[in-house]
Coordinates of C-alpha atoms in Angstrom, one line a residue:
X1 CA 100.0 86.1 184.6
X2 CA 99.1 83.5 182.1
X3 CA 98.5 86.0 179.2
X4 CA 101.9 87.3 180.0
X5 CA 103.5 83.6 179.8
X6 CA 101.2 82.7 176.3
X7 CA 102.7 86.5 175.3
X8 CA 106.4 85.7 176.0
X9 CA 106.2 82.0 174.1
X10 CA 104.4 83.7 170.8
X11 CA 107.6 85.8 170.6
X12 CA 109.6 82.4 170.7
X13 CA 108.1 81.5 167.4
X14 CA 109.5 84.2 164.9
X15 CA 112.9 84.3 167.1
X16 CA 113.6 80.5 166.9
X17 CA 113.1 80.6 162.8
X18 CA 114.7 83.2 162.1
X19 CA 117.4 81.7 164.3
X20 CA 117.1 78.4 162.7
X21 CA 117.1 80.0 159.3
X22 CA 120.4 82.2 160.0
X23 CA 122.4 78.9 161.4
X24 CA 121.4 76.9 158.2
X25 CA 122.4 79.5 156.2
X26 CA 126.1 80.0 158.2
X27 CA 126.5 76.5 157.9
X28 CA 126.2 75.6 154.3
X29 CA 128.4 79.0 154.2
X30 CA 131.0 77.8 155.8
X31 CA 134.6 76.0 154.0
X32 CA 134.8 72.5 152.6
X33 CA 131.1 71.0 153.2
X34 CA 129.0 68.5 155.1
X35 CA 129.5 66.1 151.8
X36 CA 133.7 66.7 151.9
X37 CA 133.6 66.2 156.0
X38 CA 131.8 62.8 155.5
X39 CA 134.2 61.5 152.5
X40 CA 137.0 62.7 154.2
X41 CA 140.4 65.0 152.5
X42 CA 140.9 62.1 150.0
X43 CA 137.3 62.3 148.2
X44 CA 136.9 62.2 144.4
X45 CA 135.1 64.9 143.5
X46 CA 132.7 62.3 141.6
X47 CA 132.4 60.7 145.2
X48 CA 131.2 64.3 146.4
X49 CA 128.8 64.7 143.7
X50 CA 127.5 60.7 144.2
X51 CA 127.2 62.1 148.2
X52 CA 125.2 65.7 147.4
X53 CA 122.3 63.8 145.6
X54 CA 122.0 60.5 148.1
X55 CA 121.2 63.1 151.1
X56 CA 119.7 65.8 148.9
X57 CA 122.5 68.6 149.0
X58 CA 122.4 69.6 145.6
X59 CA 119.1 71.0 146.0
X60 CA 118.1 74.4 146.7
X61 CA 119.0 76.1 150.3
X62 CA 115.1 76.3 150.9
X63 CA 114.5 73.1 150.1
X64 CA 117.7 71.8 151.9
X65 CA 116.1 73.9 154.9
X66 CA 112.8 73.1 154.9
X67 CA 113.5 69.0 154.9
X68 CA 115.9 70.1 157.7
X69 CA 113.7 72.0 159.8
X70 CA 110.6 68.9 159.3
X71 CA 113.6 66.2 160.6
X72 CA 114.6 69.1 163.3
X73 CA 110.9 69.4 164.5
X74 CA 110.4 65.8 164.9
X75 CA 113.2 65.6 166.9
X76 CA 115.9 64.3 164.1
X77 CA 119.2 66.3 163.8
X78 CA 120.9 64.1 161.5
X79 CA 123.5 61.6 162.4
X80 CA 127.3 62.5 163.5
X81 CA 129.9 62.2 160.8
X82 CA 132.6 61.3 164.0
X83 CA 130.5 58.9 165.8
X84 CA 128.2 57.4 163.5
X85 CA 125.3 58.0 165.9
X86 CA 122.0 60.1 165.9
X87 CA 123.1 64.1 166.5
X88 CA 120.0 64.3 169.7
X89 CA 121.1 60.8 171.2
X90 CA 124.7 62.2 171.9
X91 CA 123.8 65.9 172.8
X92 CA 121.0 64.5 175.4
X93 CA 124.0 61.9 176.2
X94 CA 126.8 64.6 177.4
X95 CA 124.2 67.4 178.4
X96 CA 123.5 66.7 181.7
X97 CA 127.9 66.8 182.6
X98 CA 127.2 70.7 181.0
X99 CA 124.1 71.2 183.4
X100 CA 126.1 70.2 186.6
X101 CA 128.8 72.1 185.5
X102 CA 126.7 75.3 184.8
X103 CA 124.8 74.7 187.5
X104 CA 128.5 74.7 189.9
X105 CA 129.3 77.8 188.4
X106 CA 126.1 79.6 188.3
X107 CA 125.7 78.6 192.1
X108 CA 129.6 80.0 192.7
X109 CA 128.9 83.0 190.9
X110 CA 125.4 83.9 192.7
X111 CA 126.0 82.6 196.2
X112 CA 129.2 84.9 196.4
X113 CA 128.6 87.7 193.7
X114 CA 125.2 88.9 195.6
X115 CA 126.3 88.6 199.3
X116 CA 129.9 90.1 198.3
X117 CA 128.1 93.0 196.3
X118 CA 125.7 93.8 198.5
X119 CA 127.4 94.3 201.5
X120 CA 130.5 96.4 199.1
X121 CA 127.1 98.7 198.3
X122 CA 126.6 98.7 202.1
X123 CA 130.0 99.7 202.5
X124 CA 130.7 101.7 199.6
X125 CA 134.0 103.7 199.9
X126 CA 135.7 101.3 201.8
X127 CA 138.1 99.0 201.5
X128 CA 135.9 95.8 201.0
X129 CA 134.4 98.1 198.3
X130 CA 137.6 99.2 196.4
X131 CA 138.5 95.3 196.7
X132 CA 135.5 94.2 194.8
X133 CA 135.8 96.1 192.1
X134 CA 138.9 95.7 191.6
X135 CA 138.2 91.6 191.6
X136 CA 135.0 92.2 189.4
X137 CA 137.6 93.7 187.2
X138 CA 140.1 91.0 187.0
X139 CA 137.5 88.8 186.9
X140 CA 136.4 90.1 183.5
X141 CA 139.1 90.4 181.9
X142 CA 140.8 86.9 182.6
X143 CA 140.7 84.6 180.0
X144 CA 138.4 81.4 180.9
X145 CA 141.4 79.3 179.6
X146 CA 144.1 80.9 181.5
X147 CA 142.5 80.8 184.1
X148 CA 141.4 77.2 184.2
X149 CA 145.0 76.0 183.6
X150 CA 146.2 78.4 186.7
X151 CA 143.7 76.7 188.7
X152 CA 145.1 72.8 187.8
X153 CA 148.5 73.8 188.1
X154 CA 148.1 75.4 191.1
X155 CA 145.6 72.8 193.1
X156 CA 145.8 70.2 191.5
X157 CA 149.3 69.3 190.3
X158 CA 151.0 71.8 193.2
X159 CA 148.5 71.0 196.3
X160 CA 147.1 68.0 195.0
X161 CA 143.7 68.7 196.8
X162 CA 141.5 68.3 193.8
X163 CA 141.3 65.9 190.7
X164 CA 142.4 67.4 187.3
X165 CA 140.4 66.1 184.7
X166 CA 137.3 64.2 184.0
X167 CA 133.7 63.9 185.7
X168 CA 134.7 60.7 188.0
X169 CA 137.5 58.7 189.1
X170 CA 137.4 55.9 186.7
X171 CA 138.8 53.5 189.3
X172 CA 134.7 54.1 191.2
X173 CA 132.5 51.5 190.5
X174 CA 129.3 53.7 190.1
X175 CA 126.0 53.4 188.8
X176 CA 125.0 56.5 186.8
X177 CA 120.7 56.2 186.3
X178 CA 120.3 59.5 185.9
X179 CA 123.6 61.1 184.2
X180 CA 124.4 63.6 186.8
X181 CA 126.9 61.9 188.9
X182 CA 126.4 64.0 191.9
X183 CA 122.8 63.4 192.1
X184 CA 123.6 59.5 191.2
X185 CA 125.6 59.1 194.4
X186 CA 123.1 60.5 196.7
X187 CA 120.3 58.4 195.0
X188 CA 122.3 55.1 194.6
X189 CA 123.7 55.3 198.0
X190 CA 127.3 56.1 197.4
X191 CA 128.7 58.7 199.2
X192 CA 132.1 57.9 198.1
X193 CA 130.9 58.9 194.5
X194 CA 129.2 61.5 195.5
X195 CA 132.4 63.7 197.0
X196 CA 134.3 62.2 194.1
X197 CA 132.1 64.0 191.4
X198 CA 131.4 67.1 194.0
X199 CA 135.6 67.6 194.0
X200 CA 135.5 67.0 190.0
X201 CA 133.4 70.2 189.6
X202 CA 135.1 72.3 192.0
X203 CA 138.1 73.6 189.8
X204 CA 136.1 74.0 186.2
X205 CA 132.9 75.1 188.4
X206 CA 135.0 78.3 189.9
X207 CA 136.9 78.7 186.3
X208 CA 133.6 78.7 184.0
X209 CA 131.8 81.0 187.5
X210 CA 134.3 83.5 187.5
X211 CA 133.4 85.9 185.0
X212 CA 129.4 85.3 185.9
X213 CA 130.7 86.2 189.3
X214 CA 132.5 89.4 188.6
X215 CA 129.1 90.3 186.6
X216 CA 126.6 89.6 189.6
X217 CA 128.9 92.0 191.5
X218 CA 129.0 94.9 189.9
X219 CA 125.6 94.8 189.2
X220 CA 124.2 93.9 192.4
X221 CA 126.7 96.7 194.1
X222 CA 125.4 99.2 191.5
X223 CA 121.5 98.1 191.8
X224 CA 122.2 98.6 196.0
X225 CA 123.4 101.4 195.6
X226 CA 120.8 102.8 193.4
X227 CA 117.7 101.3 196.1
X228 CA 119.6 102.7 199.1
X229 CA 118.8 106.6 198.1
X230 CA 115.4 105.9 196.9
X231 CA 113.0 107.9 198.6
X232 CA 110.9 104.8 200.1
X233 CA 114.1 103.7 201.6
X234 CA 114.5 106.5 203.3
X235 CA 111.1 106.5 204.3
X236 CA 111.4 103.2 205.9
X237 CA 114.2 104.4 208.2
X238 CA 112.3 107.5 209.5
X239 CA 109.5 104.7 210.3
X240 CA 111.9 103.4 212.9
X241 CA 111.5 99.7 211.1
X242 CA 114.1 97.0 211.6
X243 CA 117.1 96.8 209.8
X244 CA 117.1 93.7 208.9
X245 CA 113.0 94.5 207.3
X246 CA 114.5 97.2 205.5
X247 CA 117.0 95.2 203.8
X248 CA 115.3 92.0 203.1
X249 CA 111.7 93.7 202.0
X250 CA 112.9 97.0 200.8
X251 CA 116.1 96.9 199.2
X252 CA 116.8 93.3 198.5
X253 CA 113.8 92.8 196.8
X254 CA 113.8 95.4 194.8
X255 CA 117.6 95.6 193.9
X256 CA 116.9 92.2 192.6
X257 CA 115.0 92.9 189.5
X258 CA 118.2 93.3 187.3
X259 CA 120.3 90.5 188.7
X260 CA 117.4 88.3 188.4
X261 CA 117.7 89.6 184.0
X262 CA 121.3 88.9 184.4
X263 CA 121.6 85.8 186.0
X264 CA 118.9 84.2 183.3
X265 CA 121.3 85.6 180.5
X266 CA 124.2 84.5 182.2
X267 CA 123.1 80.7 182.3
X268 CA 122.3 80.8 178.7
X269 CA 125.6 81.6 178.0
X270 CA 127.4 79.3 180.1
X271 CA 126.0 76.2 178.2
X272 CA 127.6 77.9 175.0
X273 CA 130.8 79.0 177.0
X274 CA 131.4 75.9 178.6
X275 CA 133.4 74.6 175.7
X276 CA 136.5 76.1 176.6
X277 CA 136.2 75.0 180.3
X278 CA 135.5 71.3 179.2
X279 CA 138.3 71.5 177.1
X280 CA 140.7 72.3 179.4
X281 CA 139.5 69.8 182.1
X282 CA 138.7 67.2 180.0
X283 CA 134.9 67.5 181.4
X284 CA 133.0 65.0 178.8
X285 CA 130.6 67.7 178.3
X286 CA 128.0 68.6 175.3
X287 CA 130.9 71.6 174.8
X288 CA 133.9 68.9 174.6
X289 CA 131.9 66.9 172.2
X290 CA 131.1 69.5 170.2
X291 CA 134.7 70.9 170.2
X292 CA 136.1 67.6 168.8
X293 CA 133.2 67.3 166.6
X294 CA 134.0 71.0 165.2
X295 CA 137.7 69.7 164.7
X296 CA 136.4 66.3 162.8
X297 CA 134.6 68.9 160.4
X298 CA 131.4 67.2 162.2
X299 CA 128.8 69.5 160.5
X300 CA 125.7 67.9 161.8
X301 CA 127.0 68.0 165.5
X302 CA 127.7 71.5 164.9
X303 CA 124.2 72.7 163.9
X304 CA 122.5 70.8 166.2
X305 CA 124.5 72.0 169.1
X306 CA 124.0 75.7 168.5
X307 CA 120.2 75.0 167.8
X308 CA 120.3 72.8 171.0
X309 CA 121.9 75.7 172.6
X310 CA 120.0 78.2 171.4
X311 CA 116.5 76.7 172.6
X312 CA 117.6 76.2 176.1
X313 CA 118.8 79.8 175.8
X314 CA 115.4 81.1 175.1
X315 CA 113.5 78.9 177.3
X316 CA 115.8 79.8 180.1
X317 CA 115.2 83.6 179.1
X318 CA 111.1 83.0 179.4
X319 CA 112.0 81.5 182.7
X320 CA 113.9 85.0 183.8
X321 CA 110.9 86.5 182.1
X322 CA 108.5 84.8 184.4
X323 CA 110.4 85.3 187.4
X324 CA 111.1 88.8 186.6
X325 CA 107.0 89.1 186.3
X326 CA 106.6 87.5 189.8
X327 CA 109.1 89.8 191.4
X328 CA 107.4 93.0 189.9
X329 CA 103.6 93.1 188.9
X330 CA 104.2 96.0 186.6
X331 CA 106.2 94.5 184.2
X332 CA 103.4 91.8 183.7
X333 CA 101.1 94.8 181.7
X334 CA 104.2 96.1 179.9

């Protein structure tokens, strides 16, 4: 097992440079320029010039990248344009709102896509089957946006049951230690803070889950479906074992393997695709920061967020990795 791990982190390596390498180069690509965004629309273009040589842009991309990637590695992104402060300092700042949102939806998505698809596998044909599918459609093909403004209207400005925008009621007198406000009211005693920041991830939470959701569905119903005409299955029935053994240590475990691959990819990509969802709630996210940042021309917030983001994609992926190699020994010598 640990040759498999030190195997899976080598292949980081090459992956996160020629990553890091691409997103310099798509950067400096891109119109206007990190010198233009700092001076603002009203710069003299001897103001620009003055700008490239005091931080160094007038030099060669390589160079550019290599002084880049040394600040990067030591833990420097460069300092926001918009806010005046260190890139890191604000990313670790609104990162854990985006964990305890991706953690909402990810928990949505898994603790109803794998029940509901496995038991439309169970009862394929049916109605309960036809009426997943047709959900894991829809659930698709709905924009994130859409839906996240059908949900407000609809339960929070129609029914009034849950809070619109924001992480907290602002009118709570909280402590926040920590920076996940759910996990700060349990810890500081406050159970009134607690619910409040529970209800404030209920409506984004199911909006930024839904399409995770549909996925988990039609793959756990498909991988069920697949495991219940294996031959071993079968086997296991003629045995006369119990139904319940059959599911949980036959075809459970098994028809796991692929949502476990899924699920890992799918929380990589909610931390990128939760800018759309914090937008439309208001959710002071790392995804709302960056979105205004990307609007303020806030090139330095933007590279370091899709580095960021891609780091926590990969680790999360060796994670999946690892799990996938607990789950099935074989794929620990492949």
């Amino acid at each position: 097992m640990l040759r498999f791990v030190v195997r899976r982190l080598a292949l980081l390596v090459p992956i996160l440079l020629g990553l890091s390498i691409l997103l310099f180069l798509w950067v400096r690509a891109l119109p206007g320029g990190p010198a233009e965004a700092l001076l603002g629309e009203r710069a003299t273009p001897e103001a620009v010039e003055r700008v490239k040589r005091l931080y160094g842009l007038d030099r060669p991309w390589y160079e550019q990248y290599l002084t880049w990637a040394g600040n990067a590695l030591r833990g420097d992104l460069g300092v926001s344009s918009r806010t005046q402060h260190p890139v890191l300092e604000e990313l670790l700042r609104t990162f854990p709102a985006t964990v305890e949102l991706s953690l909402t939806a990810m928990i949505f998505a898994v603790g109803v896509g794998i029940p509901l698809g496995y038991f439309a596998a169970r009862r394929h044909g049916t109605w309960l089957d036809h009426v997943s599918v047709a959900g894991s459609l829809f659930g698709i093909t709905i924009p994130v946006f859409f839906l996240g403004y059908m949900l407000k209207f609809v339960f929070a400005e129609k029914l009034g049951i849950l809070p619109t925008d924001g992480r907290q009621d602002p009118l709570l007198d909280t402590a926040h230690p920590s920076g996940f406000y759910v996990l700060d009211g349990l810890v500081t005693g406050n159970p009134e803070a607690f619910w409040d920041a529970l209800a404030h991830l209920v409506l984004p939470g199911v909006a930024l889950g839904t399409i995770p959701l549909a996925i988990v569905v039609r793959i756990t119903r498909a991988s069920v479906l697949d495991v219940l005409h294996e031959d071993y299955v079968r086997t296991a029935e003629a045995k006369g074992l119990r139904r319940s053994t059959i599911r949980g240590r036959h075809v459970l475990r098994n028809a796991m393997l692929p949502v476990t691959t899924i699920v890992g990819l799918q929380v990589g990509l909610l931390l990128g695709g939760a800018v759309l969802t914090e937008t439309v709630f208001a959710f002071p996210g790392f995804g709302k920061f960056t979105a205004d940042s990307i609007a303020a021309r806030d090139y330095a917030v933007l590279q370091g967020f899709i580095l960021f983001t891609a780091v926590v994609f990969v680790l999360v992926n060796l994670l999946v990795d690892i799990a996938y190699g607990l789950i099935d020994p074989r794929v620990r010598v492949a």
